[in-house]
Coordinates of C-alpha atoms and ligand atoms in Angstrom, one line a residue:
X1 CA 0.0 0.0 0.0
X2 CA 0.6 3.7 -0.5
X3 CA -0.2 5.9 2.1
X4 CA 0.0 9.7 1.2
X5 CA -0.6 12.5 3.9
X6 CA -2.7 15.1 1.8
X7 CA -3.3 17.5 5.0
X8 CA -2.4 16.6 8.4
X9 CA -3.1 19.7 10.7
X10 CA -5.1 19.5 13.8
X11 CA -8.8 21.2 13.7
X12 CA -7.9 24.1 11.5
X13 CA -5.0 24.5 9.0
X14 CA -1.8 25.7 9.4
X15 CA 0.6 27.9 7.0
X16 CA 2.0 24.5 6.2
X17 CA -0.9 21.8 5.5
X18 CA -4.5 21.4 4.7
X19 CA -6.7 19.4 7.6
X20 CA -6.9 15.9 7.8
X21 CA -6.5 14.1 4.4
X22 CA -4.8 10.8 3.6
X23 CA -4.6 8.7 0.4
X24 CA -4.4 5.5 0.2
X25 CA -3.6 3.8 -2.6
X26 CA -3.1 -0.3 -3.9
X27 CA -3.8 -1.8 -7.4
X28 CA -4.8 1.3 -9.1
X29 CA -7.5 1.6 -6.1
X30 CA -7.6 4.9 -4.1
X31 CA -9.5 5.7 -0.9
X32 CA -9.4 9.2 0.6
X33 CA -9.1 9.0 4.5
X34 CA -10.9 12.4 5.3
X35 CA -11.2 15.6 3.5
X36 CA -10.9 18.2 5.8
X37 CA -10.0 22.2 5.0
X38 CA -8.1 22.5 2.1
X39 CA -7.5 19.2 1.3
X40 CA -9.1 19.2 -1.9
X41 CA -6.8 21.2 -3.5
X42 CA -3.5 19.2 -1.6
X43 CA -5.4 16.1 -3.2
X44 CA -4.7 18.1 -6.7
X45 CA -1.0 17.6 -6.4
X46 CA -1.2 13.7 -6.3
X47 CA -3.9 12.2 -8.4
X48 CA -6.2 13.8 -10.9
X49 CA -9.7 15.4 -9.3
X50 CA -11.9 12.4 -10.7
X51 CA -9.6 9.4 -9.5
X52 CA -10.8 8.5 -6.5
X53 CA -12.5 5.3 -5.4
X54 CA -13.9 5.8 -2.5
X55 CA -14.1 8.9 0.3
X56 CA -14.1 8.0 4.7
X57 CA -15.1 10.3 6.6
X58 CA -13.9 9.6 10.2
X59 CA -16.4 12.0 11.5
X60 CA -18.5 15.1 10.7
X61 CA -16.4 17.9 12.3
X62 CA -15.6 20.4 9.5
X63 CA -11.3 19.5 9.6
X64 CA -13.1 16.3 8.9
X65 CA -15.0 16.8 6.1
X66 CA -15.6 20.4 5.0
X67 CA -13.8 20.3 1.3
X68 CA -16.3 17.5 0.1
X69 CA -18.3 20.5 -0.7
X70 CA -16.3 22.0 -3.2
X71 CA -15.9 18.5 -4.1
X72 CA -19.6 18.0 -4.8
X73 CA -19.1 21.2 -6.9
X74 CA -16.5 19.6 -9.0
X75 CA -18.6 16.4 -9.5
X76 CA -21.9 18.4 -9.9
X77 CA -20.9 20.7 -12.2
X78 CA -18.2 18.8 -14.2
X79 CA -17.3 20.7 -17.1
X80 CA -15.8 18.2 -19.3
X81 CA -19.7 16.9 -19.5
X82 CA -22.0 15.4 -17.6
X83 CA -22.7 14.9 -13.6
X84 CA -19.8 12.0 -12.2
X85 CA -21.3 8.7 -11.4
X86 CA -22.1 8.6 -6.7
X87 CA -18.4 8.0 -5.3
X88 CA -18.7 5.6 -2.7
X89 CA -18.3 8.2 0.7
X90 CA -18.2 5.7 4.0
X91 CA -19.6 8.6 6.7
X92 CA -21.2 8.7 9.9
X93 CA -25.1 8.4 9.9
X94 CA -26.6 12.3 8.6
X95 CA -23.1 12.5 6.6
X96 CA -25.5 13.9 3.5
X97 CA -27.9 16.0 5.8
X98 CA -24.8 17.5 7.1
X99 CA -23.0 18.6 3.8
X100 CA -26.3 19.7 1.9
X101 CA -26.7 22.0 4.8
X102 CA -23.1 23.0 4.6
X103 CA -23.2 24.1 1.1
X104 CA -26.2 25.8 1.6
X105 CA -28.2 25.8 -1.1
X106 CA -27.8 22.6 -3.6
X107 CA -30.6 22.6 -6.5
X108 CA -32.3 20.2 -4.6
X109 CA -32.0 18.4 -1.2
X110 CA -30.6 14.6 -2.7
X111 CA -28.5 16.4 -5.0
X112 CA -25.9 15.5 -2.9
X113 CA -26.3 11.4 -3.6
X114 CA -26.2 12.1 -7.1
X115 CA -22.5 12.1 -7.0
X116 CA -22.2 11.0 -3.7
X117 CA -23.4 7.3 -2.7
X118 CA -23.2 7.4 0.8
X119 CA -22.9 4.3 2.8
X120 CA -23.8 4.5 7.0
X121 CA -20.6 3.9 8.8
X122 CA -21.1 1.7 12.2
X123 CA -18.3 -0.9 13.9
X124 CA -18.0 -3.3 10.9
X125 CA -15.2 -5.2 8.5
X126 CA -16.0 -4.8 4.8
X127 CA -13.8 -5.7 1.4
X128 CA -13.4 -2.6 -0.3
X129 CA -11.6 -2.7 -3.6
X130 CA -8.5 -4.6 -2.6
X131 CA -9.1 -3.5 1.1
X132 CA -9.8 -5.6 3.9
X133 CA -11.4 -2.1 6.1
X134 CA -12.4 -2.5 9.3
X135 CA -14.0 0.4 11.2
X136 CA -14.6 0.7 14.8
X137 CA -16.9 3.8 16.8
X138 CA -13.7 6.0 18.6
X139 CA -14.3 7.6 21.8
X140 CA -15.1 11.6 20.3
X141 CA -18.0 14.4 21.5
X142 CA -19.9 13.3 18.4
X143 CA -20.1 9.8 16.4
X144 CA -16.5 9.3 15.2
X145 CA -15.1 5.9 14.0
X146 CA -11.1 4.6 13.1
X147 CA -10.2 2.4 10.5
X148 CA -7.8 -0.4 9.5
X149 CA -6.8 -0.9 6.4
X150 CA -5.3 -4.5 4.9
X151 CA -3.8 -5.3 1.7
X152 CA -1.9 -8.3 1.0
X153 CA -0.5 -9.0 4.2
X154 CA 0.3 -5.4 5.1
X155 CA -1.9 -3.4 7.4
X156 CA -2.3 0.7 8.6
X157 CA -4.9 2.4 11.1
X158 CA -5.7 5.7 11.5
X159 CA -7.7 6.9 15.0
X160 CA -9.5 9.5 13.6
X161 CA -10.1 12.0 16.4
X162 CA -10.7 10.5 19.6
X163 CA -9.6 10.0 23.1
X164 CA -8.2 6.8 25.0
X165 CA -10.3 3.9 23.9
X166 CA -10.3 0.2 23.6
X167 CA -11.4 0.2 20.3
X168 CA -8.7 2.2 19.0
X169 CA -6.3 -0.6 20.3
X170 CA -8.2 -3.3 18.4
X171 CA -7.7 -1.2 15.4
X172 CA -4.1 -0.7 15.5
X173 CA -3.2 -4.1 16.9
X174 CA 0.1 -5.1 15.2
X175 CA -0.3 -2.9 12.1
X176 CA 3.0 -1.7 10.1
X177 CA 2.2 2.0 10.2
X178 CA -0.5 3.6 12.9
X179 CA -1.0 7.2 11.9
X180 CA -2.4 8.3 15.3
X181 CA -3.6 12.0 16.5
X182 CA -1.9 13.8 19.1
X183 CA -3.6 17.4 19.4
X184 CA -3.2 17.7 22.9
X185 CA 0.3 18.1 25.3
X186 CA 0.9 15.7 27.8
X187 CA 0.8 17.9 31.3
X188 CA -1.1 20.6 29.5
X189 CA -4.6 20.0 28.4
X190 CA -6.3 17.4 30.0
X191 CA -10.1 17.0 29.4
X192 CA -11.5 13.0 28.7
X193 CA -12.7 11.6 26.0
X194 CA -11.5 14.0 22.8
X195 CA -8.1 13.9 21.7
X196 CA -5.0 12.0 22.6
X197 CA -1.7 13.3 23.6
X198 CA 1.5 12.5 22.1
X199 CA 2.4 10.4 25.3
X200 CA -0.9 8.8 25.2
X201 CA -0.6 7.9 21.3
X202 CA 2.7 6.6 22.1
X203 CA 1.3 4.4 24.7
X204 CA -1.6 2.7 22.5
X205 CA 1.8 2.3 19.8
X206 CA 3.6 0.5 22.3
X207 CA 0.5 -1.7 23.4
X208 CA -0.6 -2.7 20.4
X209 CA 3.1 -3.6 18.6
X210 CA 2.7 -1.0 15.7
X211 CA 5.8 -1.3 13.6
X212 CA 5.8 2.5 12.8
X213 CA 4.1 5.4 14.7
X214 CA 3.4 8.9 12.3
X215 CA 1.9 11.4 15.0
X216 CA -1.0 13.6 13.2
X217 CA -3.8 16.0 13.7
X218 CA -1.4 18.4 15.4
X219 CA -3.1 21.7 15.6
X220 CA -1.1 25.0 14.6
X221 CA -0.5 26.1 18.2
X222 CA 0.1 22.6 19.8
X223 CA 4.5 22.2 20.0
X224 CA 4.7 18.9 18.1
X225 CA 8.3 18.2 18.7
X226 CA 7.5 18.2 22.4
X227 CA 4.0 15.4 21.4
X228 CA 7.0 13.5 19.4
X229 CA 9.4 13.3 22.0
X230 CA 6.6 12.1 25.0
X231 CA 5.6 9.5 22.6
X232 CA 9.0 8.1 22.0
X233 CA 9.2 8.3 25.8
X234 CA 6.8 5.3 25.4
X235 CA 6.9 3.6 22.5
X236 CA 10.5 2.6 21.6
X237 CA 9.6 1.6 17.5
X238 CA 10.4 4.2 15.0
X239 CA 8.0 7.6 15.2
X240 CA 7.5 10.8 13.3
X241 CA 5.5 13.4 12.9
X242 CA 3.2 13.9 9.9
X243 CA 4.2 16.3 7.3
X244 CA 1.7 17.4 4.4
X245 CA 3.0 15.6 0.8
X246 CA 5.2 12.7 3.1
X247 CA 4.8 9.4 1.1
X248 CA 4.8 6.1 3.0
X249 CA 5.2 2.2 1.3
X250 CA 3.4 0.2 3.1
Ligands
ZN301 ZN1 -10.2 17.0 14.1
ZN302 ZN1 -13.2 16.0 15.8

């Protein structure tokens, strides 16, 4: 698998990357993991506008999910002829509702599943092109899920937004690369069931025997150097944090 890191800043961008976006990419198959502020034009610079598969959407928070509605403008209005055919987009339940309302005024209230085929996520496993996905609910203020990804023999997760949880342990269980958030500093903010610290994504690393830990969703005032170095504290395997265009083989 290839795993591309489209945007990778923490609930609003910075001067140096979009919001949460991540490509994944394996026999010609490509799933967008999130397309949060700014992504859409970061997605530009890898793959052509109409070559995605499939669309996740870890949640409905706008560093989420906010850019799929200048995507539905680009697959509405397509200029080289004709609507696009519905994109598969894997979203919490009210995903459409949520958008249409976003954009404000579509030409009609399903316009939105005219290029959009959206699909109810819950805690499930799935084939998805040449994907073995498994998605589980994460511990967030609204319905939020994290997802494993498979392809022959090889394995990634990414939390999502969330706080300590169970679930996101399942998920990452001896994958080769666990792209986990860290928003918050260990010490500095502490309030439950939100976001993880870098010490605290470190920890769920360690546990679960991740071969590689990439530290994301690191918002513009947060020190991430400091989230790096409280997660290698913990979790002795290689770790970095993400940067906007980094490529990884998996
Ligand atoms: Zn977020
Ligand atoms: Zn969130």
């Amino acid at each position: 698998m290839k795993l591309t890191v489209v945007g990778c800043s923490g609930s609003f961008p910075s001067a140096e990357s979009a919001c949460s976006s991540y490509l994944v990419e394996a026999d010609g198959f490509r799933l967008l993991l999130d397309m949060g502020n700014g992504a859409l034009g970061e997605l530009q610079r890898h793959i052509g506008l109409y070559d995605l598969d499939a669309i996740f959407l870890s949640h409905l928070h706008a560093d989420h999910c906010i850019d799929m509605c200048g995507y539905f403008v680009a697959r509405y209005y397509r200029h080289e002829g004709g609507r696009c055919d519905a994109l598969p987009v894997y979203a919490p339940e009210g995903a459409e509702q949520r958008l249409t309302t976003a954009y404000a005024d579509t030409p009609s209230p399903s316009s939105m599943s005219e290029v959009f085929d959206f699909r109810t996520l819950g805690s499930d496993t799935f084939e998805l092109g040449p994907f073995t996905i498994r998605t589980e609910k994460v511990c967030h203020p609204v319905e939020a899920y994290g997802i494993r990804v498979e392809h022959g023999g090889r394995s990634l997760a990414y939390s999502g937004d969330t706080g300590v949880c169970e679930e996101l342990h399942a998920l990452a269980d001896g994958v080769d690369l666990f792209l986990c958030e860290a928003s918050f500093t260990h010490g500095k903010e502490d309030i439950p069931e939100l976001h993880l610290n870098g010490r605290e994504a470190g920890a769920h690393a360690a546990r679960a025997g991740v071969g590689r830990l990439v530290l994301t969703h690191i918002p513009p005032w947060t020190d991430g150097e400091r989230n790096l170095a409280d997660a290698r504290a913990v979790y002795g395997g290689p770790a970095e944090l993400a940067k906007s265009g980094a490529v990884y083989e998996v």
